[in-house]
CSV table of C-alpha atoms in Angstrom, one decimal:
chain,number,residue,atom,x,y,z
A,1,MET,CA,212.7,25.2,165.7
A,2,GLU,CA,215.1,22.4,164.8
A,3,PRO,CA,215.6,19.6,167.2
A,4,ARG,CA,218.9,19.9,169.0
A,5,LYS,CA,221.5,17.2,168.5
A,6,PRO,CA,222.7,15.5,171.6
A,7,PRO,CA,226.2,16.3,172.6
A,8,PRO,CA,228.8,13.8,171.3
A,9,LEU,CA,229.6,11.1,173.7
A,10,PRO,CA,233.1,11.3,175.2
A,11,VAL,CA,235.7,9.2,173.4
A,12,GLN,CA,236.2,5.9,175.1
A,13,VAL,CA,239.5,3.9,174.8
A,14,PRO,CA,239.1,0.2,175.3
A,15,ARG,CA,241.0,-1.7,178.0
A,16,ARG,CA,242.8,-3.8,175.4
A,17,ASN,CA,244.8,-0.6,174.3
A,18,PHE,CA,246.1,-0.2,177.9
A,19,GLU,CA,246.7,-4.0,178.3
A,20,GLY,CA,248.7,-4.2,175.1
A,21,LEU,CA,251.0,-1.3,176.0
A,22,PHE,CA,251.2,-1.6,179.7
A,23,VAL,CA,250.4,-5.2,180.9
A,24,HIS,CA,252.1,-7.0,178.0
A,25,ALA,CA,254.8,-4.6,176.7
A,26,LEU,CA,256.1,-2.1,179.3
A,27,LYS,CA,255.1,-4.0,182.5
A,28,PRO,CA,255.3,-1.1,184.9
A,29,THR,CA,256.2,-1.6,188.5
A,30,GLY,CA,257.0,0.7,191.4
A,31,ALA,CA,256.8,4.5,190.8
A,32,PHE,CA,255.8,3.9,187.1
A,33,ALA,CA,252.8,1.8,188.1
A,34,GLN,CA,251.9,4.2,190.9
A,35,SER,CA,252.1,7.2,188.4
A,36,LEU,CA,249.6,5.3,186.2
A,37,ARG,CA,247.3,4.7,189.2
A,38,ASP,CA,247.5,8.4,190.0
A,39,ILE,CA,246.2,9.4,186.6
A,40,GLY,CA,243.4,6.8,186.7
A,41,TYR,CA,244.7,3.6,185.3
A,42,ASP,CA,245.2,0.7,187.7
A,43,MET,CA,246.5,-2.5,186.0
A,44,GLU,CA,245.1,-4.5,189.0
A,45,ALA,CA,241.6,-3.1,188.7
A,46,ALA,CA,241.1,-2.5,185.0
A,47,GLN,CA,237.9,-1.0,183.6
A,48,GLU,CA,236.4,-1.9,180.2
A,49,TYR,CA,236.9,1.6,178.9
A,50,TYR,CA,238.8,4.7,179.9
A,51,SER,CA,238.5,8.3,178.8
A,52,LEU,CA,240.8,9.7,176.1
A,53,SER,CA,242.3,12.0,178.7
A,54,VAL,CA,243.4,9.0,180.8
A,55,TRP,CA,244.9,7.3,177.7
A,56,ARG,CA,246.8,10.5,176.8
A,57,ALA,CA,247.9,10.9,180.5
A,58,ALA,CA,249.1,7.2,180.5
A,59,LEU,CA,251.2,7.8,177.4
A,60,GLY,CA,252.7,10.8,179.1
A,61,VAL,CA,253.6,8.7,182.2
A,62,ALA,CA,255.1,6.1,179.9
A,63,ARG,CA,257.2,8.8,178.1
A,64,ARG,CA,258.5,10.1,181.5
A,65,HIS,CA,259.3,6.7,182.9
A,66,VAL,CA,260.6,4.8,179.9
A,67,TYR,CA,261.9,7.5,177.6
A,68,ALA,CA,263.0,10.2,180.0
A,69,GLY,CA,265.1,12.8,178.2
A,70,GLN,CA,264.0,11.7,174.7
A,71,ALA,CA,262.2,14.1,172.4
A,72,PRO,CA,258.4,13.5,172.6
A,73,GLU,CA,258.3,12.5,168.9
A,74,VAL,CA,260.9,9.8,169.4
A,75,ALA,CA,259.3,8.6,172.6
A,76,ASN,CA,255.8,8.5,171.0
A,77,ARG,CA,257.1,6.5,168.0
A,78,ALA,CA,258.8,4.0,170.3
A,79,LEU,CA,255.6,3.7,172.4
A,80,GLY,CA,253.8,2.9,169.1
A,81,HIS,CA,256.2,0.1,168.5
A,82,HIS,CA,255.7,-1.2,172.1
A,83,TYR,CA,252.0,-1.0,171.6
A,84,VAL,CA,252.0,-3.3,168.6
A,85,GLU,CA,254.4,-5.8,170.3
A,86,GLY,CA,252.2,-5.9,173.4
A,87,PHE,CA,248.9,-6.0,171.5
A,88,ALA,CA,250.3,-9.0,169.6
A,89,GLN,CA,250.3,-10.8,173.0
A,90,THR,CA,246.6,-10.3,173.6
A,91,LEU,CA,244.0,-12.8,172.3
A,92,VAL,CA,242.9,-10.6,169.4
A,93,GLY,CA,246.5,-9.5,168.7
A,94,ARG,CA,247.7,-13.1,168.5
A,95,ILE,CA,245.2,-13.7,165.7
A,96,PHE,CA,246.4,-10.6,163.9
A,97,ALA,CA,250.1,-11.4,164.4
A,98,THR,CA,249.5,-14.9,162.9
A,99,ALA,CA,247.6,-13.6,159.9
A,100,ALA,CA,249.7,-10.6,159.1
A,101,PRO,CA,252.5,-12.4,157.2
A,102,LEU,CA,249.9,-14.3,155.2
A,103,LEU,CA,247.9,-11.2,154.4
A,104,GLY,CA,250.9,-9.2,153.2
A,105,THR,CA,251.8,-5.6,153.5
A,106,GLU,CA,249.2,-4.0,151.3
A,107,ARG,CA,246.3,-6.0,152.6
A,108,CYS,CA,247.4,-5.2,156.2
A,109,LEU,CA,247.5,-1.5,155.3
A,110,THR,CA,244.0,-1.6,153.9
A,111,ARG,CA,242.8,-3.0,157.2
A,112,LEU,CA,244.5,-0.3,159.3
A,113,PRO,CA,241.4,2.0,159.4
A,114,THR,CA,239.4,-0.9,160.9
A,115,TYR,CA,242.1,-1.6,163.5
A,116,LEU,CA,242.4,2.1,164.3
A,117,ARG,CA,238.7,2.5,164.9
A,118,ALA,CA,238.6,-0.5,167.2
A,119,GLY,CA,240.9,1.5,169.5
A,120,ARG,CA,239.6,5.0,168.9
A,121,GLU,CA,236.2,5.5,167.3
A,122,ASP,CA,236.8,9.3,166.9
A,123,MET,CA,239.7,8.8,164.4
A,124,LYS,CA,239.4,8.4,160.7
A,125,MET,CA,242.1,7.0,158.4
A,126,LEU,CA,242.2,7.5,154.6
A,127,LEU,CA,244.8,5.5,152.6
A,128,GLU,CA,246.1,6.1,149.1
A,129,PRO,CA,248.6,4.0,147.2
A,130,VAL,CA,251.2,6.3,145.6
A,131,GLN,CA,253.4,3.8,143.9
A,132,SER,CA,254.8,0.3,144.5
A,133,CYS,CA,255.8,0.0,148.1
A,134,GLU,CA,254.6,3.5,149.0
A,135,TRP,CA,251.3,4.7,150.4
A,136,ARG,CA,250.1,8.0,151.9
A,137,ILE,CA,247.9,7.9,155.0
A,138,ARG,CA,245.8,10.9,156.1
A,139,VAL,CA,244.5,10.7,159.6
A,140,VAL,CA,241.7,12.9,160.9
A,141,ASP,CA,242.1,13.0,164.7
A,142,PRO,CA,240.7,15.5,167.1
A,143,ASP,CA,243.5,14.8,169.5
A,144,PRO,CA,246.5,13.8,167.3
A,145,LEU,CA,249.6,11.9,168.2
A,146,PRO,CA,251.1,11.4,164.7
A,147,ASP,CA,254.4,9.9,165.9
A,148,PHE,CA,252.6,7.3,168.1
A,149,VAL,CA,250.5,6.2,165.1
A,150,ALA,CA,253.6,6.2,162.8
A,151,GLY,CA,255.2,3.8,165.3
A,152,VAL,CA,252.0,1.7,165.3
A,153,VAL,CA,252.0,1.5,161.5
A,154,GLU,CA,255.7,0.6,161.4
A,155,GLY,CA,255.1,-2.1,164.0
A,156,VAL,CA,252.1,-3.5,162.1
A,157,LEU,CA,254.1,-3.6,158.8
A,158,ARG,CA,257.1,-5.3,160.5
A,159,ARG,CA,254.6,-8.2,161.2
A,160,THR,CA,254.4,-8.6,157.4
A,161,LYS,CA,258.1,-9.3,157.2
A,162,VAL,CA,259.1,-6.0,155.5
A,163,THR,CA,261.3,-3.1,156.6
A,164,PRO,CA,259.0,-0.1,156.9
A,165,GLN,CA,259.7,3.6,157.0
A,166,VAL,CA,256.9,5.9,158.1
A,167,GLU,CA,257.4,9.6,157.9
A,168,VAL,CA,255.2,12.3,159.3
A,169,LEU,CA,254.6,14.7,156.3
A,170,GLU,CA,252.1,17.1,157.8
A,171,ARG,CA,251.0,18.1,161.3
A,172,GLN,CA,247.7,20.0,161.7
A,173,ILE,CA,245.5,20.8,164.7
A,174,SER,CA,243.2,17.9,164.0
A,175,ALA,CA,244.8,15.9,161.2
A,176,TYR,CA,248.1,14.6,159.9
A,177,ALA,CA,249.6,12.8,156.9
A,178,LEU,CA,252.1,9.9,156.9
A,179,ARG,CA,254.2,8.6,154.0
A,180,VAL,CA,254.6,4.8,154.3
A,181,ARG,CA,257.3,3.1,152.4
A,182,TRP,CA,258.8,-0.4,152.8
A,183,LYS,CA,261.4,-2.8,151.5
A,184,GLY,CA,261.4,-6.5,151.3
A,185,ALA,CA,258.8,-9.3,151.0
């Protein structure tokens, strides 16, 4: 009889993800802050890690409070932009934001898989240069939010002083593909 594998550990999302988006970027108050507390995230009593379900619920609360009436894809992309802007105000984020223009667009792209895994260990990102100023990214994600990640990628590349365009090419149950193009720099 073969030894049984232990069940996988639940996905943990670090506090810095929440702080970047909520504490530094969106700064919820009133009903917005209360809705976050109701789903398990309290900015005043932050934990080191949260479950993936709390992260997803927090993004849903943000969509309802900040982007009411917008299509989920549009709201998620905008939240991805906010995430990068807020993350750039954290200690780790300030280091990245200072280094990004020096690294350049392609070197920042090659580091995206590492940045992504720092926020969600269950995700895997594969990058492929297609031609000058165009790359393809394939993301394996058991709980995909391709438009949020597209917004994050755009936000990261803007830090390199280019004008990025990220398009969601494919959407699958546990994966998606992005086309990343940019102009400038």
